[in-house]
Tab-separated table of C-alpha atoms in Angstrom:
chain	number	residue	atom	x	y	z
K	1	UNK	CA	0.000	0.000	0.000
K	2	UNK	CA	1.219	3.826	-0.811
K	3	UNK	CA	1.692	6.002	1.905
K	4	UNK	CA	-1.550	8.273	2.367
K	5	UNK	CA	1.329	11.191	3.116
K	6	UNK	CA	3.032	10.641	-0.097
K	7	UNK	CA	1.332	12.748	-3.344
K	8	UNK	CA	-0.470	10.781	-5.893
K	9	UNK	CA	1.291	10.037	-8.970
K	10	UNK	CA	0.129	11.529	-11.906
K	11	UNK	CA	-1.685	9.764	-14.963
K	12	UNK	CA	1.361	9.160	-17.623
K	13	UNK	CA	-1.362	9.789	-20.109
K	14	UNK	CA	-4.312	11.469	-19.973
K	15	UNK	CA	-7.456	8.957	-19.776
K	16	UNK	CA	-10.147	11.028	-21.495
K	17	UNK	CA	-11.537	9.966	-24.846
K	18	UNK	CA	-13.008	12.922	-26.931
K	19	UNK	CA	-12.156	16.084	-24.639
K	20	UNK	CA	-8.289	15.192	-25.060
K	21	UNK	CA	-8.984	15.282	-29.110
K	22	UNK	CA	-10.169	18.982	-28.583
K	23	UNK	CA	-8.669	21.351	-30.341
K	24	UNK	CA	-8.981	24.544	-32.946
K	25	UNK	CA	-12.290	22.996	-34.493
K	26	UNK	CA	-14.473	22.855	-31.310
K	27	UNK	CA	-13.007	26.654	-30.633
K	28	UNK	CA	-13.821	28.228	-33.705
K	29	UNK	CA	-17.823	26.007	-33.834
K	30	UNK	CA	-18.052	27.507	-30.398
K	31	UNK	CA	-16.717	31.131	-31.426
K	32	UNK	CA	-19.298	30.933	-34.400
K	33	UNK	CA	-22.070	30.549	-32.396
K	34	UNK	CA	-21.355	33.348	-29.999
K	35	UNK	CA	-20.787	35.607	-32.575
K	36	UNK	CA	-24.414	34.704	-33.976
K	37	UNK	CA	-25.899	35.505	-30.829
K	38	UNK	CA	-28.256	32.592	-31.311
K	39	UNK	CA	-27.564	29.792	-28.355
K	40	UNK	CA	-30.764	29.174	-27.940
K	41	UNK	CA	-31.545	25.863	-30.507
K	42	UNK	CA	-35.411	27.050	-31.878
K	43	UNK	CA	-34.850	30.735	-32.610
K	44	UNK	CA	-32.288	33.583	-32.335
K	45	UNK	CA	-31.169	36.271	-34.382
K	46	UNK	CA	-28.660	34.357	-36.665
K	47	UNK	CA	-29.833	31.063	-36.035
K	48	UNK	CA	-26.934	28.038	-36.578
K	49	UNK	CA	-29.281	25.398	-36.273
K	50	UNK	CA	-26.548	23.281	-34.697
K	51	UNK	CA	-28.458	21.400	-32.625
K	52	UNK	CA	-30.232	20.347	-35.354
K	53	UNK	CA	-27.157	18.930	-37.610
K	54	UNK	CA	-26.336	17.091	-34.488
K	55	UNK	CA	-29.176	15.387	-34.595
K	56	UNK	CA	-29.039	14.561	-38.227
K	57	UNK	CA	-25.609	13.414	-38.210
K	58	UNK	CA	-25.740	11.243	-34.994
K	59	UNK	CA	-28.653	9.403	-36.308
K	60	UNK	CA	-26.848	8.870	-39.431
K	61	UNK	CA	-24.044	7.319	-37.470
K	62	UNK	CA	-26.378	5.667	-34.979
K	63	UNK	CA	-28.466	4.337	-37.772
K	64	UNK	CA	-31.768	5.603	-36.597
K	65	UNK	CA	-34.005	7.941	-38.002
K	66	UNK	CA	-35.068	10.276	-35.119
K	67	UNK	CA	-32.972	11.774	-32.487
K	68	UNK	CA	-32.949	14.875	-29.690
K	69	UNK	CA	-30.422	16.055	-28.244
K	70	UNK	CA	-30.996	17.063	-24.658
K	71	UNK	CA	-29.069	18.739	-21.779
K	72	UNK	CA	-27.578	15.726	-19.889
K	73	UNK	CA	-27.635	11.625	-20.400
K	74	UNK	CA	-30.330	11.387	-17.205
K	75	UNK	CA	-32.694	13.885	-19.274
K	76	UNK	CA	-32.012	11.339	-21.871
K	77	UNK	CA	-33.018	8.635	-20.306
K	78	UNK	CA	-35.909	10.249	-18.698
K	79	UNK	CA	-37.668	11.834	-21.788
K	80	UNK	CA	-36.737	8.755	-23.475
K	81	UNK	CA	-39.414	6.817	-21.223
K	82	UNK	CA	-42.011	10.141	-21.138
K	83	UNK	CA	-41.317	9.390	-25.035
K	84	UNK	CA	-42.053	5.144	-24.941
K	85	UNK	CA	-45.137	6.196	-22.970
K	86	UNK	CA	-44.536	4.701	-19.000
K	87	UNK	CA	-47.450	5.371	-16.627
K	88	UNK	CA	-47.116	6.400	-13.414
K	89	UNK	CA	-45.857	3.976	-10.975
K	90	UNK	CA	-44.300	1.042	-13.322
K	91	UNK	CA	-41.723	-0.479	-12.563
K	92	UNK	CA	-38.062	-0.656	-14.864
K	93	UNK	CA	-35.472	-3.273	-14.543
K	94	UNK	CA	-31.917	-1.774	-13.946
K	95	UNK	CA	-29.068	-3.765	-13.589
K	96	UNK	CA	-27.450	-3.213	-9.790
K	97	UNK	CA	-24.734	-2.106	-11.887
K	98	UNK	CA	-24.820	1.374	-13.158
K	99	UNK	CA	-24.640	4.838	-12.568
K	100	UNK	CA	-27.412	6.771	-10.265
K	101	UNK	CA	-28.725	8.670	-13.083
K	102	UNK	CA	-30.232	5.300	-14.672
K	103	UNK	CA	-32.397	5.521	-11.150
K	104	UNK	CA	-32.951	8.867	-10.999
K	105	UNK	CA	-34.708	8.720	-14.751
K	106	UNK	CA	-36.896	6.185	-13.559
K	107	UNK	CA	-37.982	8.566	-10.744
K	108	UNK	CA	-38.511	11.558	-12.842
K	109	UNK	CA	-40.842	9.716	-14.919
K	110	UNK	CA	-42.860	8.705	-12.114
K	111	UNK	CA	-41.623	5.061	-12.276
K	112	UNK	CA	-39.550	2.507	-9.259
K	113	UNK	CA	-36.654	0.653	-10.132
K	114	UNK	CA	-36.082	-3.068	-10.121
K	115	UNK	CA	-33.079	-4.120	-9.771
K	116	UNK	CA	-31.212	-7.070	-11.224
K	117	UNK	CA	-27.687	-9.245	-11.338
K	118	UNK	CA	-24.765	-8.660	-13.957
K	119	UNK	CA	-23.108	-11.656	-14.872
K	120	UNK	CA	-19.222	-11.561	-16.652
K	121	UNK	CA	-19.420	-8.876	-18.517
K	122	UNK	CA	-20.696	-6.829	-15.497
K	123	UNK	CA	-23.960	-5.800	-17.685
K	124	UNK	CA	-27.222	-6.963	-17.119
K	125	UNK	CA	-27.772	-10.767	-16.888
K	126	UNK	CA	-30.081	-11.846	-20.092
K	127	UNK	CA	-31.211	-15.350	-17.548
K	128	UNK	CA	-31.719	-12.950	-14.706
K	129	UNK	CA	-33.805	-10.063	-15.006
K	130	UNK	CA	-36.987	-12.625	-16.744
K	131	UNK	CA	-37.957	-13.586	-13.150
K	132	UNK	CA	-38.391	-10.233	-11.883
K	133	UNK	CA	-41.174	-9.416	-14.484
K	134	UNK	CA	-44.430	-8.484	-13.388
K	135	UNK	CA	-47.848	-6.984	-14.037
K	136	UNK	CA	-46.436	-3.533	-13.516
K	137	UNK	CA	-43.073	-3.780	-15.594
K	138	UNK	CA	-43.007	-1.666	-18.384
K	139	UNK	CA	-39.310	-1.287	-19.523
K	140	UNK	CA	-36.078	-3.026	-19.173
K	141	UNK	CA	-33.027	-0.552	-19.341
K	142	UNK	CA	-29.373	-2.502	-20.173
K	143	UNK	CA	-26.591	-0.873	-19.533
K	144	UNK	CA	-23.829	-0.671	-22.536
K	145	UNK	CA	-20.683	-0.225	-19.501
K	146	UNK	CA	-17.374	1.218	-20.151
K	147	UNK	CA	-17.645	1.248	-23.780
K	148	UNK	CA	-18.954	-2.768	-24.142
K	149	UNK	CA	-22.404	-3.514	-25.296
K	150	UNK	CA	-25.179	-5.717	-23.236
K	151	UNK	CA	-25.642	-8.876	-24.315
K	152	UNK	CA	-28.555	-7.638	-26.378
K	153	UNK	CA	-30.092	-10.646	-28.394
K	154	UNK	CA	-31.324	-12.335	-25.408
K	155	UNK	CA	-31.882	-9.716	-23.505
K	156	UNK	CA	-34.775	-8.153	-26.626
K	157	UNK	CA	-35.707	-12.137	-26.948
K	158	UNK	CA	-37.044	-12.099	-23.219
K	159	UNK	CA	-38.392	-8.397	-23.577
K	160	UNK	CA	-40.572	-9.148	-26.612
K	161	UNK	CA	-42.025	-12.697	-25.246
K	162	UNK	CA	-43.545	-10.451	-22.507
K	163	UNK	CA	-44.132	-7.206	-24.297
K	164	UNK	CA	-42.140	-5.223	-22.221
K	165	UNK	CA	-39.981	-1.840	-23.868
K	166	UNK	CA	-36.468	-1.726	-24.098
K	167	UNK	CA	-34.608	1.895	-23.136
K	168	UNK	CA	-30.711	1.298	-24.107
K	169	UNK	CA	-28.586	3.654	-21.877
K	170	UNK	CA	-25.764	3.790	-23.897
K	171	UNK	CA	-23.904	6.777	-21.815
K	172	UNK	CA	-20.786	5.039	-21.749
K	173	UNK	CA	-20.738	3.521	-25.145
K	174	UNK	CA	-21.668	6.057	-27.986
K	175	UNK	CA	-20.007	4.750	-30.923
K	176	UNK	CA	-20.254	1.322	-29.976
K	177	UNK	CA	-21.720	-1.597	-31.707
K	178	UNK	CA	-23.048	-5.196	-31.175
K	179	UNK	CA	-23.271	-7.359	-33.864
K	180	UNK	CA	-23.143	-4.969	-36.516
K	181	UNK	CA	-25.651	-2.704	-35.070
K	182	UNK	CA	-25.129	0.221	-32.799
K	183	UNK	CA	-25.800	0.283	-29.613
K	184	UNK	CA	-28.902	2.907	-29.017
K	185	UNK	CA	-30.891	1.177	-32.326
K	186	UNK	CA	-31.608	-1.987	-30.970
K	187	UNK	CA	-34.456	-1.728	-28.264
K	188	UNK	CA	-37.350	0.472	-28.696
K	189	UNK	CA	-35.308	3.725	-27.652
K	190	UNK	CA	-31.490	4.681	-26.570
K	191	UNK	CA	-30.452	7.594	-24.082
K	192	UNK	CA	-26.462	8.665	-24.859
K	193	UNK	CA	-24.411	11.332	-22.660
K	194	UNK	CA	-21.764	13.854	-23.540
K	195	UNK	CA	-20.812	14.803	-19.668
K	196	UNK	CA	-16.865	15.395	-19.874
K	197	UNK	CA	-15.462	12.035	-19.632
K	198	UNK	CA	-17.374	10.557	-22.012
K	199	UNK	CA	-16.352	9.503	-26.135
K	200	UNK	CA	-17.419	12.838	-27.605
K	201	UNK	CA	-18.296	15.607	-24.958
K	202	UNK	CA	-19.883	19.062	-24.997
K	203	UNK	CA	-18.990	18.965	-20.682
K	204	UNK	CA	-23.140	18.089	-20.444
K	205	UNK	CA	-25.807	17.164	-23.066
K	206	UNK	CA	-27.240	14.067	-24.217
K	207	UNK	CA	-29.751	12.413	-26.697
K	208	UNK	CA	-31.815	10.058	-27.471
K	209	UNK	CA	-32.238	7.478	-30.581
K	210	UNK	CA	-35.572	6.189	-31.840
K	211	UNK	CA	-36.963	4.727	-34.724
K	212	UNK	CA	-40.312	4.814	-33.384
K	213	UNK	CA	-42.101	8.598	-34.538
K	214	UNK	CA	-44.492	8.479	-31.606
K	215	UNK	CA	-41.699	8.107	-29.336
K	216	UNK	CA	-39.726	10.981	-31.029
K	217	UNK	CA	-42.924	13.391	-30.609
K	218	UNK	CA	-43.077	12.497	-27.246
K	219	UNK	CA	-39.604	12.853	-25.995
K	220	UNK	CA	-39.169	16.137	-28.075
K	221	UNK	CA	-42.506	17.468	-26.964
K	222	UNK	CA	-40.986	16.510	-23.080
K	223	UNK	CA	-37.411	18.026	-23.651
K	224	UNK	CA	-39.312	21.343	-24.816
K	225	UNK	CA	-41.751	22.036	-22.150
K	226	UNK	CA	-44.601	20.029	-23.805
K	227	UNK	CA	-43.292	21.551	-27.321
K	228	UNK	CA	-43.667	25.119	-27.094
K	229	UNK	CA	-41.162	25.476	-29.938
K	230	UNK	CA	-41.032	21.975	-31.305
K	231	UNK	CA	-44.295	21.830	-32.439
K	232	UNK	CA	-44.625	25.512	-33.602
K	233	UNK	CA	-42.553	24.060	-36.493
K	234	UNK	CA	-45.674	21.933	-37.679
K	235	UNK	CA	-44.997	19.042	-39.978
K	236	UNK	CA	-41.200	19.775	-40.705
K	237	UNK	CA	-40.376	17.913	-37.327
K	238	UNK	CA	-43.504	16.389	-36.064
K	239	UNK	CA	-47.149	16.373	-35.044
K	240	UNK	CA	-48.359	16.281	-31.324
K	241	UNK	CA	-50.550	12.674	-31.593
K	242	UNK	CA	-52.150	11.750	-28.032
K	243	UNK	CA	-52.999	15.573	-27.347
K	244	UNK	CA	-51.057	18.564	-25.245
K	245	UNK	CA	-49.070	17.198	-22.128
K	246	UNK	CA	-46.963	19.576	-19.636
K	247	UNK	CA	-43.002	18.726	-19.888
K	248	UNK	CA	-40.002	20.099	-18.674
K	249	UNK	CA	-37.048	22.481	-19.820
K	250	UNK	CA	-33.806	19.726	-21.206
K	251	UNK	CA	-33.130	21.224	-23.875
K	252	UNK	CA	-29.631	21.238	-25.828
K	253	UNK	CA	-27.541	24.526	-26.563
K	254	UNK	CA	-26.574	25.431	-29.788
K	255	UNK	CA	-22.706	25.738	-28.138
K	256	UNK	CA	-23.313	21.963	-27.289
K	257	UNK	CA	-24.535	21.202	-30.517
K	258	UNK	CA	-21.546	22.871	-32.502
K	259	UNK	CA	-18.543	20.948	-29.998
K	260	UNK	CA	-20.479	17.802	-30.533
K	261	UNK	CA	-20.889	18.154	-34.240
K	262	UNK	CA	-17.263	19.022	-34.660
K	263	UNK	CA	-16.470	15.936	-32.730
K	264	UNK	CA	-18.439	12.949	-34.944
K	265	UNK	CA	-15.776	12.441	-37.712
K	266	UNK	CA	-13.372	11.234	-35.156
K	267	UNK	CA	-15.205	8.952	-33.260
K	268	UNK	CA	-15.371	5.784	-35.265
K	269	UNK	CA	-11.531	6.059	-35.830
K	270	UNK	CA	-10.909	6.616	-32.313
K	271	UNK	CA	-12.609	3.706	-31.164
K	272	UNK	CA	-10.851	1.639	-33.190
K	273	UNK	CA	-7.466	2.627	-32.045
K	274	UNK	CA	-8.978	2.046	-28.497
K	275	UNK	CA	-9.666	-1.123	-29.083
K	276	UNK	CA	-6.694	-1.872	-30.711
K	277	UNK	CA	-4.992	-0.895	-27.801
K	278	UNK	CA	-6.935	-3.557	-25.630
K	279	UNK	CA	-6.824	-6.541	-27.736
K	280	UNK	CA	-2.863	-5.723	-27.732
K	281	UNK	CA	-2.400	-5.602	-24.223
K	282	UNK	CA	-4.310	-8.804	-23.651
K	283	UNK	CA	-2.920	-10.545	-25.940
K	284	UNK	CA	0.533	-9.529	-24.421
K	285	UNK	CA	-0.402	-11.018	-21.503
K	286	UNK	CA	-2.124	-13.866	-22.566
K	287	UNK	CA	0.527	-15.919	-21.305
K	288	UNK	CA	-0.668	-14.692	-17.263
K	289	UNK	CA	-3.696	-16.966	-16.400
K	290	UNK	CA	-6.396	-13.959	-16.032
K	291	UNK	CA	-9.728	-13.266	-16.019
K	292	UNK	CA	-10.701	-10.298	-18.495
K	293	UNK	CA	-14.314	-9.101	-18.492
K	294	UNK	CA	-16.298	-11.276	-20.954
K	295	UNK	CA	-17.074	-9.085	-23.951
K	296	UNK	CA	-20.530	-10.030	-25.467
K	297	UNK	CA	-19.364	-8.511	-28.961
K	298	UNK	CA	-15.544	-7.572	-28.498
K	299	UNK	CA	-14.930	-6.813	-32.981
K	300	UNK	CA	-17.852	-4.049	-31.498
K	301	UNK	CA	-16.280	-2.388	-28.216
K	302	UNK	CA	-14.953	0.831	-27.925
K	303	UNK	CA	-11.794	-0.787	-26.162
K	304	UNK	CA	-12.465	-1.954	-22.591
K	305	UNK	CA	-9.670	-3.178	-20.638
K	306	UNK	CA	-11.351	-4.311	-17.308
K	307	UNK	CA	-10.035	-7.888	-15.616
K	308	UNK	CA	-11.477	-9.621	-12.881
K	309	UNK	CA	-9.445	-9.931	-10.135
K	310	UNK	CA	-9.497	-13.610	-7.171
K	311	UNK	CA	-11.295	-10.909	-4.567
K	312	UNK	CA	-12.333	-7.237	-3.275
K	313	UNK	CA	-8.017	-7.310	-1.682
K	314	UNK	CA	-6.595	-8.509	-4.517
K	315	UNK	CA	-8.257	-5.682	-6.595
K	316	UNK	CA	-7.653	-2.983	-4.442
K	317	UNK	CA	-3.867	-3.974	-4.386
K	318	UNK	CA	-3.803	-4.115	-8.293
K	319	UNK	CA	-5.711	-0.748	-8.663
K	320	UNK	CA	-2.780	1.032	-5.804
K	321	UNK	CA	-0.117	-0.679	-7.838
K	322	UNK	CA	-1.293	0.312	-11.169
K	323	UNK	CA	-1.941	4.364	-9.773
K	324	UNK	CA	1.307	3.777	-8.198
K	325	UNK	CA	2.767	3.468	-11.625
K	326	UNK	CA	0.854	6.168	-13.170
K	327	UNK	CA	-1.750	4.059	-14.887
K	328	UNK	CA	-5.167	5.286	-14.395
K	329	UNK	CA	-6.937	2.574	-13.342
K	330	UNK	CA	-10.192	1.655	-10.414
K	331	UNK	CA	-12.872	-0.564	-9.609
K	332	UNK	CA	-15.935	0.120	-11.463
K	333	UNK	CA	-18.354	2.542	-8.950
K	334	UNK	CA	-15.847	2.317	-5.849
K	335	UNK	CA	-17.288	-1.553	-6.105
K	336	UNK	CA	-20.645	-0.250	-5.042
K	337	UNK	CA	-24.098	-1.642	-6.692
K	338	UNK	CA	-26.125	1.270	-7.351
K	339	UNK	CA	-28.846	0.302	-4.719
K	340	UNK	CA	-25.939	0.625	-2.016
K	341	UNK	CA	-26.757	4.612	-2.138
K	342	UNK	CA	-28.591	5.171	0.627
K	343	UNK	CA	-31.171	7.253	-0.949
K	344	UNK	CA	-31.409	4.769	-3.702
K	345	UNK	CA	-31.432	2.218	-1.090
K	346	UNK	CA	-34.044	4.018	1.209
K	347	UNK	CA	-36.050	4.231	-1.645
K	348	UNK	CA	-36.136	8.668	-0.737
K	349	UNK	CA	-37.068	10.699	-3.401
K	350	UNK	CA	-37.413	14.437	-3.308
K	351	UNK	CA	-41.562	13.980	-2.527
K	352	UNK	CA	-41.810	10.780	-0.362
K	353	UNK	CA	-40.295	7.144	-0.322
K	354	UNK	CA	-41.574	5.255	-3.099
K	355	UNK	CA	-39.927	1.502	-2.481
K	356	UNK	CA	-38.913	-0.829	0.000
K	357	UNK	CA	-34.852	-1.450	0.459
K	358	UNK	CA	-33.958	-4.057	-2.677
K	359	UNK	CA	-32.373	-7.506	-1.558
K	360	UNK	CA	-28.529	-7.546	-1.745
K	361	UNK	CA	-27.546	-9.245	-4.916
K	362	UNK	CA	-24.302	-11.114	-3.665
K	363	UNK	CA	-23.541	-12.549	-6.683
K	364	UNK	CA	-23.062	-8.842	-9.054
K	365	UNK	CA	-21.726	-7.684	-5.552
K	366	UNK	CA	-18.327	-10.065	-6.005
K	367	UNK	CA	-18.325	-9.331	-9.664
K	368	UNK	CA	-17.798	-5.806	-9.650
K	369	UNK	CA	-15.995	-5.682	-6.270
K	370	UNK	CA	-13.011	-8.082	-8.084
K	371	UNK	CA	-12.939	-5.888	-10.972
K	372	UNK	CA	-10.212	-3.645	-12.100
K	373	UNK	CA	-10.725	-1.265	-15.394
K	374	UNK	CA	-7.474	0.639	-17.001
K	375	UNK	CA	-8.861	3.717	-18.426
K	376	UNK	CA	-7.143	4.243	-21.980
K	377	UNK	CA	-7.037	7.407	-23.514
K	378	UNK	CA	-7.531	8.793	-26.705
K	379	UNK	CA	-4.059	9.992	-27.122
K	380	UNK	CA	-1.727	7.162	-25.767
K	381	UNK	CA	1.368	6.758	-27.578
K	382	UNK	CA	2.976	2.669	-28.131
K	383	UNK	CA	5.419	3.557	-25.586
K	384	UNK	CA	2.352	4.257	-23.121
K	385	UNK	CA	1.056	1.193	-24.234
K	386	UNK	CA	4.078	-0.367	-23.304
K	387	UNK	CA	4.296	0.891	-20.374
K	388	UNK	CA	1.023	-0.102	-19.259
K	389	UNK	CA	1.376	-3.910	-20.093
K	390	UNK	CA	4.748	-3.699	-17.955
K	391	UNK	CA	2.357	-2.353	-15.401
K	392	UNK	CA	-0.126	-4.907	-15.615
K	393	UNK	CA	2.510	-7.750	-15.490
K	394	UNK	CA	4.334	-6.743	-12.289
K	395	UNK	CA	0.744	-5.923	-10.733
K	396	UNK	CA	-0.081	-9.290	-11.760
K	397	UNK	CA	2.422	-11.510	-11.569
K	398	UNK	CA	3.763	-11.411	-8.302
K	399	UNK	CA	1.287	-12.037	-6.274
K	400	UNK	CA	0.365	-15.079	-8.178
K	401	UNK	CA	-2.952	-16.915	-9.508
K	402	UNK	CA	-4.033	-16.643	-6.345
K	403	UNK	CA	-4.554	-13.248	-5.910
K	404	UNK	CA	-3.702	-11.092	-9.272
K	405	UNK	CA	-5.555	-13.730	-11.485
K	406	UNK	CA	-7.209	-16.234	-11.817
């Protein structure tokens, strides 16, 4: 263990994806935009309509035909189930695995989580969340973590036998695919984020992905207080089917829509150098018996590089030893299942407490305890790849199978 006196060692890289690609472009979209005067994405007196490119160009990439960009990843997620319809007090299926925003969504939509075990690849468990179905589920929400899709073929097999939705948070993954499709146009809607850390970032903003119209009109109408601009626009964007409904204010800045524009052509290349990067480091060390995350669609990922430690120990000493070297690396959420928040846990929203505490799910508990993710960045050198496999390999290998891996 490092002395808690001693300063922490700096990152030898920096582990950021699309903020540490930034450069000249994103100033001068920004600059052009100010000197418009027109942030504001429905009218203004030299309107960009940069919001609106966005849109057309991520659901170009995304392969879907409607998208909105919103002001965050959680307002994603939560017009994104105003948008599939949810009625007030159904329940969605979260993996115990995930960020808080996945609950808070739920709540904002009037809805109560249900939470269910990961398995391997510390997403949601396709043979675990079909038991937890009842009367009042309406949606099932996998997780696509660190840049690695859900196992999503079984996952929309069990959703359509019982005619439940499926709401893709793909926060962590934009860019990514699974079997040839991207994540965010499998299920019946996706929810992306651009908060700072993420592939391409505007600081905050997010979207959503649909190919369902209705659910487009919905979630637009939401992001747009009900669609007091959106629908002044008539039929160039969309009618308001299902009557007037009060919403809320998430919409996306024009400044957010010009970074994140700028920032699309490098995505697809960057992901592949990313993942480069992780299938050479484990195949470097392929010849140390260890456990890597399983990867439901690895050709797809946008370059995980999370193992799977013997215990909680043994992956807190690999995660010092690793920082120690100046390789950014943790356990995934401190090792803490979302329901371990106490609010979560408590069941306390802001109005009154809407659920019982959720079981313990020992099983997802271990998982992502043991686990250990390097972050790689977008503008690691081979030498920083080298030096990260020699960091892995004395983390690893002298503590033995029993405790570095398995």
């Amino acid at each position: 263990m490092t002395n808690p006196l001693t300063p922490p060692v700096p990152p030898r890289y920096e582990p950021m994806r699309g903020l540490a690609l930034w450069g000249e472009e994103e100033k001068a979209a920004a600059v052009e935009v100010l000197e418009s005067r027109s942030l504001f994405r429905y009218y203004g007196p030299a309107l960009q309509r940069r919001v609106e490119d966005f849109e057309t160009r991520f659901g170009a990439l995304h392969e879907v035909p409607h998208v909105v960009g919103v002001s965050s990843g959680t307002a994603a997620l939560t017009c994104a189930l105003i948008g599939m319809g949810i009625p007030a007090g159904a329940e969605v299926i979260v993996p115990a695995a995930t960020f808080i925003g996945c609950v808070s969504a739920v709540v904002a939509a009037r809805g109560v989580p249900v939470f269910a075990d990961i398995d391997e690849s510390l997403t949601l468990d396709p043979a675990a969340w079909e038991p937890l179905v009842s009367e009042r589920t309406f949606a099932v929400m996998p997780v696509h973590l660190n840049n690695a899709a859900a196992d999503m073929d079984p996952i929309l097999a069990v959703a359509r036998k019982h005619g439940i939705r499926v709401l893709e948070d793909a926060a962590q993954a934009c860019g990514v695919r699974y079997r040839g499709r991207p994540v965010g146009s499998l299920g019946d809607a996706g929810a992306f984020s651009f908060q700072l850390e993420k592939n391409i970032t505007a600081g905050e903003g997010g979207a959503v992905t649909t190919g369902d119209p209705l659910v487009h009109d919905r979630a637009a109408r939401y992001q747009d207080q009900g669609g007091q601009f959106f629908t002044s626009r008539g039929g160039e964007r969309g009618g308001t089917e299902g009557g007037p409904f009060l919403g809320a204010n998430l919409r996306m800045t024009e400044i957010a829509g010009a970074l994140l524009s700028v920032q699309l052509d490098r995505l697809p290349p960057m992901l592949t150098r990313l993942r480069d990067i992780a299938r050479t480091i484990r195949k470097e060390l392929s010849d140390l018996d260890v456990t890597w995350r399983a990867l439901p669609d690895e050709e797809g990922s946008g370059g995980d590089l999370t193992l799977l430690t013997e215990n909680r120990m043994a992956a807190r000493r690999v995660v010092t030893q690793l920082t120690a070297a100046g390789v950014p690396a943790a356990t995934l959420y401190q090792g803490r299942m979302v329901y371990q928040n106490p609010a979560v846990h408590s069941g306390r929203t802001a109005w009154d407490t809407e659920w019982t505490p959720p079981s313990r799910l020992r099983t997802s508990e271990a998982l992502l305890g043991r686990s250990v993710t390097v972050a790689l960045g977008a503008t690691m050198t081979d030498d920083d790849v080298a030096h990260v496999i020699d960091s892995l390999r004395a983390a690893l290998v002298p503590a033995g199978a029993a405790e570095g891996a398995r």
